[in-house]
């Protein structure tokens, strides 16, 4: 692993008061055994997102969409956070001002103990009544019925942000504000192709943050990153956090 990322971090004059943000994508959960979307064995290799992850798909065939989510919920329920998730929780404990911004819906960051986080695209064990708009947690694996219904009789939908749907306003505004205030942003395991999440490193960079990317492959974020560390999050992130701690006064 090239050592220049250490030199980059050493030059930052980090203190406990520095504002540190982390943006994660599916790659941070890959070593937990949760499929990514666009990788070689990614979900979108087998399925078409427009067939499953849009309001139109759900309206057309709620049972089909729920079968896909039920299958994913089953996979995720049997998985554990990996060293990358725990490294982010360690990082949170170093800085007074910290925000984890995740695109992931698997809940593994919560299970790893990260407290200050926004889930931009929702939570796969959350369900929402299409009539009342109420949301609740449903941990059934497998689901008792497909598609599930609310006590009021209406359909329940996954509490997930589909393509073409607005992100939860509070979450995206908080993420944008934190990105603009960042001294350091780590971008871990995202292909950087889905908006508005992919615009957050741009906001951070424009505001003068040091952007460090961790990904085995290059992404559209790589050109703007100050340093890119080619590697798996579970291997690299613990080392990066140890280095950050050593450089923080
Ligand atoms: C919005 C839910 C506007 C499903 C997801 C036309 C109409 C409307 C909008 C658009 C449009 N055209 C474009 C858009 C915008 C659109 C968009 O960005 N499309 C892209 C594809 C072009 N965005 C939206 O639609 C968003 N909404 O714009 O609304 C609006 C405003 C007001 C009012 C109404 C509407 C909604 C975006 C959210 C979509 N939902 N998921 C589900 O999850 O079930 S997005 C989906 O992709 C996932 O949720 C995921 O979070 C997201 C990003 O993927 P990644 O996390 O990056 O994962 P990926 O597999 O791609 O990459 C993994 C990376 O990890 C790779 O780089 C790999 O190298 C790396 N990796 C692998 N292993 C490891 C690793 N890294 C480290 N360690 C490892 N071990």
GROMACS .gro file of C-alpha atoms and ligand atoms in nm:
model
  329
    1UNK     CA    1   0.000   0.000   0.000
    2UNK     CA    2   0.168   0.330  -0.105
    3UNK     CA    3   0.282   0.524   0.198
    4UNK     CA    4   0.203   0.869   0.051
    5UNK     CA    5  -0.142   0.857   0.211
    6UNK     CA    6   0.031   0.875   0.550
    7UNK     CA    7   0.228   1.184   0.443
    8UNK     CA    8  -0.097   1.339   0.323
    9UNK     CA    9  -0.267   1.281   0.658
   10UNK     CA   10   0.040   1.387   0.858
   11UNK     CA   11   0.031   1.728   0.691
   12UNK     CA   12  -0.328   1.803   0.801
   13UNK     CA   13  -0.268   1.936   1.153
   14UNK     CA   14  -0.567   1.734   1.280
   15UNK     CA   15  -0.702   1.797   1.629
   16UNK     CA   16  -0.992   1.648   1.826
   17UNK     CA   17  -1.189   1.953   1.714
   18UNK     CA   18  -1.140   1.878   1.342
   19UNK     CA   19  -1.462   1.794   1.153
   20UNK     CA   20  -1.434   1.446   1.003
   21UNK     CA   21  -1.691   1.290   0.770
   22UNK     CA   22  -1.705   0.948   0.611
   23UNK     CA   23  -1.909   0.860   0.300
   24UNK     CA   24  -1.962   0.487   0.250
   25UNK     CA   25  -2.112   0.270  -0.021
   26UNK     CA   26  -2.174  -0.100  -0.069
   27UNK     CA   27  -1.801  -0.176  -0.083
   28UNK     CA   28  -1.768  -0.125   0.293
   29UNK     CA   29  -2.005  -0.421   0.347
   30UNK     CA   30  -1.855  -0.643   0.075
   31UNK     CA   31  -1.626  -0.821   0.323
   32UNK     CA   32  -1.929  -0.890   0.541
   33UNK     CA   33  -2.071  -1.092   0.251
   34UNK     CA   34  -2.332  -0.835   0.144
   35UNK     CA   35  -2.349  -0.813  -0.239
   36UNK     CA   36  -2.254  -0.482  -0.398
   37UNK     CA   37  -2.454  -0.336  -0.687
   38UNK     CA   38  -2.214  -0.277  -0.975
   39UNK     CA   39  -1.921  -0.507  -0.907
   40UNK     CA   40  -1.841  -0.830  -1.096
   41UNK     CA   41  -2.085  -1.024  -0.876
   42UNK     CA   42  -2.303  -0.718  -0.811
   43UNK     CA   43  -2.680  -0.722  -0.787
   44UNK     CA   44  -2.726  -0.519  -1.103
   45UNK     CA   45  -2.544  -0.792  -1.301
   46UNK     CA   46  -2.842  -1.024  -1.234
   47UNK     CA   47  -3.126  -0.777  -1.197
   48UNK     CA   48  -3.223  -0.451  -1.373
   49UNK     CA   49  -3.252  -0.169  -1.115
   50UNK     CA   50  -3.542  -0.019  -1.309
   51UNK     CA   51  -3.727  -0.350  -1.266
   52UNK     CA   52  -3.687  -0.358  -0.889
   53UNK     CA   53  -3.570  -0.031  -0.735
   54UNK     CA   54  -3.823   0.222  -0.865
   55UNK     CA   55  -4.173   0.330  -0.754
   56UNK     CA   56  -4.301   0.223  -1.095
   57UNK     CA   57  -4.167  -0.131  -1.045
   58UNK     CA   58  -4.335  -0.152  -0.705
   59UNK     CA   59  -4.666  -0.021  -0.840
   60UNK     CA   60  -4.654  -0.273  -1.123
   61UNK     CA   61  -4.561  -0.578  -0.915
   62UNK     CA   62  -4.523  -0.526  -0.539
   63UNK     CA   63  -4.483  -0.900  -0.480
   64UNK     CA   64  -4.184  -0.923  -0.719
   65UNK     CA   65  -4.013  -0.623  -0.560
   66UNK     CA   66  -4.078  -0.763  -0.212
   67UNK     CA   67  -3.940  -1.105  -0.313
   68UNK     CA   68  -3.615  -0.932  -0.410
   69UNK     CA   69  -3.597  -0.737  -0.082
   70UNK     CA   70  -3.693  -1.045   0.120
   71UNK     CA   71  -3.401  -1.231  -0.042
   72UNK     CA   72  -3.161  -0.942   0.035
   73UNK     CA   73  -3.294  -0.911   0.393
   74UNK     CA   74  -3.223  -1.282   0.439
   75UNK     CA   75  -2.862  -1.239   0.328
   76UNK     CA   76  -2.802  -0.931   0.541
   77UNK     CA   77  -2.966  -1.080   0.853
   78UNK     CA   78  -2.698  -1.351   0.856
   79UNK     CA   79  -2.406  -1.110   0.818
   80UNK     CA   80  -2.194  -0.922   1.070
   81UNK     CA   81  -2.011  -0.589   1.059
   82UNK     CA   82  -1.649  -0.626   0.941
   83UNK     CA   83  -1.330  -0.444   1.058
   84UNK     CA   84  -1.412  -0.151   0.827
   85UNK     CA   85  -1.740  -0.083   1.010
   86UNK     CA   86  -1.568  -0.103   1.348
   87UNK     CA   87  -1.281   0.123   1.230
   88UNK     CA   88  -1.540   0.392   1.149
   89UNK     CA   89  -1.679   0.363   1.500
   90UNK     CA   90  -1.324   0.400   1.637
   91UNK     CA   91  -1.279   0.708   1.418
   92UNK     CA   92  -1.601   0.859   1.555
   93UNK     CA   93  -1.459   0.828   1.907
   94UNK     CA   94  -1.152   1.038   1.821
   95UNK     CA   95  -1.329   1.351   1.697
   96UNK     CA   96  -1.582   1.582   1.863
   97UNK     CA   97  -1.736   1.661   1.526
   98UNK     CA   98  -1.802   1.352   1.316
   99UNK     CA   99  -2.068   1.231   1.072
  100UNK     CA  100  -2.096   0.902   0.887
  101UNK     CA  101  -2.294   0.943   0.565
  102UNK     CA  102  -2.390   0.606   0.424
  103UNK     CA  103  -2.565   0.503   0.105
  104UNK     CA  104  -2.599   0.153   0.248
  105UNK     CA  105  -2.933   0.018   0.365
  106UNK     CA  106  -2.796  -0.290   0.548
  107UNK     CA  107  -2.783  -0.139   0.898
  108UNK     CA  108  -2.430  -0.277   0.959
  109UNK     CA  109  -2.293   0.064   1.062
  110UNK     CA  110  -2.560   0.084   1.336
  111UNK     CA  111  -2.471  -0.268   1.450
  112UNK     CA  112  -2.101  -0.172   1.463
  113UNK     CA  113  -2.194   0.102   1.711
  114UNK     CA  114  -2.161   0.416   1.498
  115UNK     CA  115  -2.392   0.673   1.656
  116UNK     CA  116  -2.371   0.988   1.442
  117UNK     CA  117  -2.485   0.868   1.100
  118UNK     CA  118  -2.729   0.945   0.823
  119UNK     CA  119  -2.866   0.668   0.604
  120UNK     CA  120  -2.927   0.851   0.275
  121UNK     CA  121  -3.106   0.564   0.099
  122UNK     CA  122  -3.304   0.419   0.389
  123UNK     CA  123  -3.291   0.095   0.588
  124UNK     CA  124  -3.377  -0.246   0.446
  125UNK     CA  125  -3.552  -0.366   0.765
  126UNK     CA  126  -3.770  -0.055   0.768
  127UNK     CA  127  -4.119  -0.074   0.619
  128UNK     CA  128  -4.362   0.208   0.540
  129UNK     CA  129  -4.741   0.207   0.501
  130UNK     CA  130  -4.824   0.336   0.155
  131UNK     CA  131  -5.150   0.485   0.287
  132UNK     CA  132  -5.055   0.633   0.624
  133UNK     CA  133  -4.682   0.695   0.562
  134UNK     CA  134  -4.596   0.548   0.903
  135UNK     CA  135  -4.270   0.358   0.922
  136UNK     CA  136  -4.171   0.075   1.152
  137UNK     CA  137  -3.899  -0.185   1.183
  138UNK     CA  138  -3.983  -0.534   1.054
  139UNK     CA  139  -3.716  -0.794   1.124
  140UNK     CA  140  -3.908  -1.096   0.989
  141UNK     CA  141  -3.675  -1.326   0.792
  142UNK     CA  142  -3.835  -1.447   0.579
  143UNK     CA  143  -4.132  -1.213   0.565
  144UNK     CA  144  -4.451  -1.371   0.701
  145UNK     CA  145  -4.638  -1.264   0.388
  146UNK     CA  146  -4.541  -1.119   0.052
  147UNK     CA  147  -4.634  -0.846  -0.011
  148UNK     CA  148  -4.678  -0.748   0.357
  149UNK     CA  149  -4.973  -0.532   0.459
  150UNK     CA  150  -5.022  -0.271   0.728
  151UNK     CA  151  -5.282  -0.326   1.003
  152UNK     CA  152  -5.488  -0.065   0.820
  153UNK     CA  153  -5.503  -0.304   0.524
  154UNK     CA  154  -5.283  -0.100   0.289
  155UNK     CA  155  -4.961  -0.230   0.133
  156UNK     CA  156  -4.633  -0.190   0.314
  157UNK     CA  157  -4.326  -0.086   0.106
  158UNK     CA  158  -3.957  -0.107   0.191
  159UNK     CA  159  -3.841   0.213   0.367
  160UNK     CA  160  -3.582   0.257   0.093
  161UNK     CA  161  -3.517   0.547  -0.147
  162UNK     CA  162  -3.573   0.418  -0.500
  163UNK     CA  163  -3.441   0.572  -0.820
  164UNK     CA  164  -3.639   0.884  -0.905
  165UNK     CA  165  -3.743   0.933  -0.540
  166UNK     CA  166  -3.625   1.221  -0.325
  167UNK     CA  167  -3.388   1.141  -0.041
  168UNK     CA  168  -3.511   1.209   0.315
  169UNK     CA  169  -3.478   1.589   0.330
  170UNK     CA  170  -3.327   1.597   0.677
  171UNK     CA  171  -3.065   1.340   0.585
  172UNK     CA  172  -2.940   1.496   0.262
  173UNK     CA  173  -2.934   1.850   0.408
  174UNK     CA  174  -2.738   1.726   0.713
  175UNK     CA  175  -2.499   1.538   0.483
  176UNK     CA  176  -2.444   1.844   0.262
  177UNK     CA  177  -2.386   2.072   0.561
  178UNK     CA  178  -2.136   1.829   0.715
  179UNK     CA  179  -1.957   1.782   0.381
  180UNK     CA  180  -1.916   2.159   0.348
  181UNK     CA  181  -1.776   2.179   0.703
  182UNK     CA  182  -1.533   1.886   0.668
  183UNK     CA  183  -1.162   1.916   0.734
  184UNK     CA  184  -1.122   1.551   0.631
  185UNK     CA  185  -1.359   1.326   0.434
  186UNK     CA  186  -1.298   0.955   0.386
  187UNK     CA  187  -1.482   0.809   0.086
  188UNK     CA  188  -1.500   0.433   0.125
  189UNK     CA  189  -1.638   0.166  -0.106
  190UNK     CA  190  -1.858   0.365  -0.339
  191UNK     CA  191  -1.863   0.368  -0.719
  192UNK     CA  192  -1.953   0.738  -0.700
  193UNK     CA  193  -2.221   0.716  -0.970
  194UNK     CA  194  -2.544   0.773  -0.774
  195UNK     CA  195  -2.659   1.129  -0.704
  196UNK     CA  196  -2.697   1.332  -0.494
  197UNK     CA  197  -2.464   1.119  -0.271
  198UNK     CA  198  -2.183   1.133  -0.529
  199UNK     CA  199  -2.184   1.513  -0.512
  200UNK     CA  200  -2.089   1.516  -0.142
  201UNK     CA  201  -1.711   1.467  -0.194
  202UNK     CA  202  -1.724   1.755  -0.443
  203UNK     CA  203  -1.883   1.980  -0.178
  204UNK     CA  204  -1.618   1.874   0.073
  205UNK     CA  205  -1.334   1.936  -0.169
  206UNK     CA  206  -1.471   2.276  -0.270
  207UNK     CA  207  -1.484   2.366   0.099
  208UNK     CA  208  -1.116   2.281   0.140
  209UNK     CA  209  -1.143   1.933   0.291
  210UNK     CA  210  -0.872   1.671   0.245
  211UNK     CA  211  -1.046   1.384   0.061
  212UNK     CA  212  -0.907   1.033   0.104
  213UNK     CA  213  -1.066   0.757  -0.106
  214UNK     CA  214  -1.044   0.386  -0.024
  215UNK     CA  215  -1.143   0.155  -0.310
  216UNK     CA  216  -0.982  -0.137  -0.497
  217UNK     CA  217  -1.082   0.030  -0.824
  218UNK     CA  218  -1.073   0.384  -0.965
  219UNK     CA  219  -1.401   0.579  -0.956
  220UNK     CA  220  -1.526   0.921  -1.079
  221UNK     CA  221  -1.428   1.048  -0.732
  222UNK     CA  222  -1.063   0.943  -0.773
  223UNK     CA  223  -0.956   1.249  -0.976
  224UNK     CA  224  -1.073   1.488  -0.708
  225UNK     CA  225  -0.938   1.288  -0.412
  226UNK     CA  226  -0.618   1.417  -0.251
  227UNK     CA  227  -0.514   1.057  -0.193
  228UNK     CA  228  -0.659   0.727  -0.311
  229UNK     CA  229  -0.568   0.407  -0.129
  230UNK     CA  230  -0.617   0.107  -0.354
  231UNK     CA  231  -0.740  -0.175  -0.134
  232UNK     CA  232  -1.024  -0.342   0.052
  233UNK     CA  233  -1.194  -0.139   0.324
  234UNK     CA  234  -1.156  -0.417   0.583
  235UNK     CA  235  -0.779  -0.423   0.530
  236UNK     CA  236  -0.709  -0.053   0.474
  237UNK     CA  237  -0.949   0.140   0.695
  238UNK     CA  238  -0.820   0.007   1.031
  239UNK     CA  239  -0.467   0.111   0.928
  240UNK     CA  240  -0.585   0.454   0.814
  241UNK     CA  241  -0.769   0.512   1.143
  242UNK     CA  242  -0.459   0.413   1.347
  243UNK     CA  243  -0.257   0.662   1.142
  244UNK     CA  244  -0.521   0.936   1.185
  245UNK     CA  245  -0.520   0.881   1.561
  246UNK     CA  246  -0.138   0.913   1.566
  247UNK     CA  247  -0.153   1.241   1.372
  248UNK     CA  248  -0.427   1.394   1.588
  249UNK     CA  249  -0.322   1.625   1.869
  250LIG     C1  250  -3.307   1.157  -0.695
  250LIG     C2  251  -3.205   0.179  -0.340
  250LIG     C3  252  -3.448   1.338  -0.749
  250LIG     C4  253  -3.227   0.047  -0.387
  250LIG     C5  254  -3.050   0.319  -0.446
  250LIG     C6  255  -3.367   1.035  -1.377
  250LIG     C7  256  -3.475   1.056  -1.293
  250LIG     C8  257  -3.460   1.079  -1.158
  250LIG     C9  258  -3.334   1.078  -1.104
  250LIG    C10  259  -3.228   1.054  -1.188
  250LIG    C11  260  -3.242   1.034  -1.323
  250LIG     N1  261  -3.117   1.016  -1.378
  250LIG    C12  262  -3.026   1.023  -1.281
  250LIG    C13  263  -3.091   1.046  -1.166
  250LIG    C14  264  -3.038   1.058  -1.038
  250LIG    C15  265  -3.035   0.917  -0.979
  250LIG    C16  266  -2.898   0.863  -1.010
  250LIG     O1  267  -2.803   0.910  -0.954
  250LIG     N2  268  -2.890   0.765  -1.102
  250LIG    C17  269  -2.760   0.715  -1.141
  250LIG    C18  270  -2.762   0.562  -1.144
  250LIG    C19  271  -2.723   0.774  -1.275
  250LIG     N3  272  -3.057   0.934  -0.838
  250LIG    C20  273  -3.179   0.916  -0.787
  250LIG     O2  274  -3.275   0.876  -0.849
  250LIG    C21  275  -3.191   0.957  -0.643
  250LIG     N4  276  -3.302   1.043  -0.628
  250LIG     O3  277  -3.221   1.202  -0.764
  250LIG     O4  278  -3.427   1.218  -0.677
  250LIG    C22  279  -3.573   1.393  -0.695
  250LIG    C23  280  -3.567   1.511  -0.621
  250LIG    C24  281  -3.685   1.564  -0.572
  250LIG    C25  282  -3.806   1.497  -0.595
  250LIG    C26  283  -3.808   1.376  -0.666
  250LIG    C27  284  -3.692   1.323  -0.716
  250LIG    C28  285  -3.213   0.833  -0.557
  250LIG    C29  286  -3.084   0.759  -0.545
  250LIG    C30  287  -3.103   0.639  -0.453
  250LIG    C31  288  -3.135   0.522  -0.538
  250LIG     N5  289  -3.143   0.405  -0.455
  250LIG     N6  290  -3.071   0.210  -0.381
  250LIG    C32  291  -3.172  -0.048  -0.286
  250LIG     O5  292  -3.060  -0.029  -0.232
  250LIG     O6  293  -3.244  -0.144  -0.262
  250LIG     S1  294  -2.898   0.348  -0.516
  250LIG    C33  295  -2.794   0.214  -0.507
  250LIG     O7  296  -2.667   0.262  -0.554
  250LIG    C34  297  -2.765   0.165  -0.368
  250LIG     O8  298  -2.854   0.206  -0.271
  250LIG    C35  299  -2.629   0.222  -0.334
  250LIG     O9  300  -2.636   0.286  -0.214
  250LIG    C36  301  -2.607   0.322  -0.443
  250LIG    C37  302  -2.463   0.351  -0.474
  250LIG    O10  303  -2.396   0.230  -0.503
  250LIG     P1  304  -2.261   0.199  -0.424
  250LIG    O11  305  -2.291   0.198  -0.279
  250LIG    O12  306  -2.155   0.292  -0.468
  250LIG    O13  307  -2.231   0.050  -0.466
  250LIG     P2  308  -2.167  -0.001  -0.602
  250LIG    O14  309  -2.192  -0.148  -0.609
  250LIG    O15  310  -2.209   0.087  -0.716
  250LIG    O16  311  -2.010   0.023  -0.583
  250LIG    C38  312  -1.940  -0.051  -0.485
  250LIG    C39  313  -1.800   0.008  -0.480
  250LIG    O17  314  -1.727  -0.059  -0.377
  250LIG    C40  315  -1.720  -0.011  -0.609
  250LIG    O18  316  -1.651   0.109  -0.638
  250LIG    C41  317  -1.619  -0.122  -0.573
  250LIG    O19  318  -1.497  -0.103  -0.640
  250LIG    C42  319  -1.601  -0.098  -0.426
  250LIG     N7  320  -1.564  -0.217  -0.349
  250LIG    C43  321  -1.592  -0.347  -0.373
  250LIG     N8  322  -1.540  -0.423  -0.273
  250LIG    C44  323  -1.481  -0.338  -0.185
  250LIG    C45  324  -1.495  -0.207  -0.233
  250LIG     N9  325  -1.445  -0.100  -0.169
  250LIG    C46  326  -1.379  -0.123  -0.053
  250LIG    N10  327  -1.362  -0.246   0.000
  250LIG    C47  328  -1.409  -0.356  -0.064
  250LIG    N11  329  -1.391  -0.478  -0.011
   0.00000   0.00000   0.00000
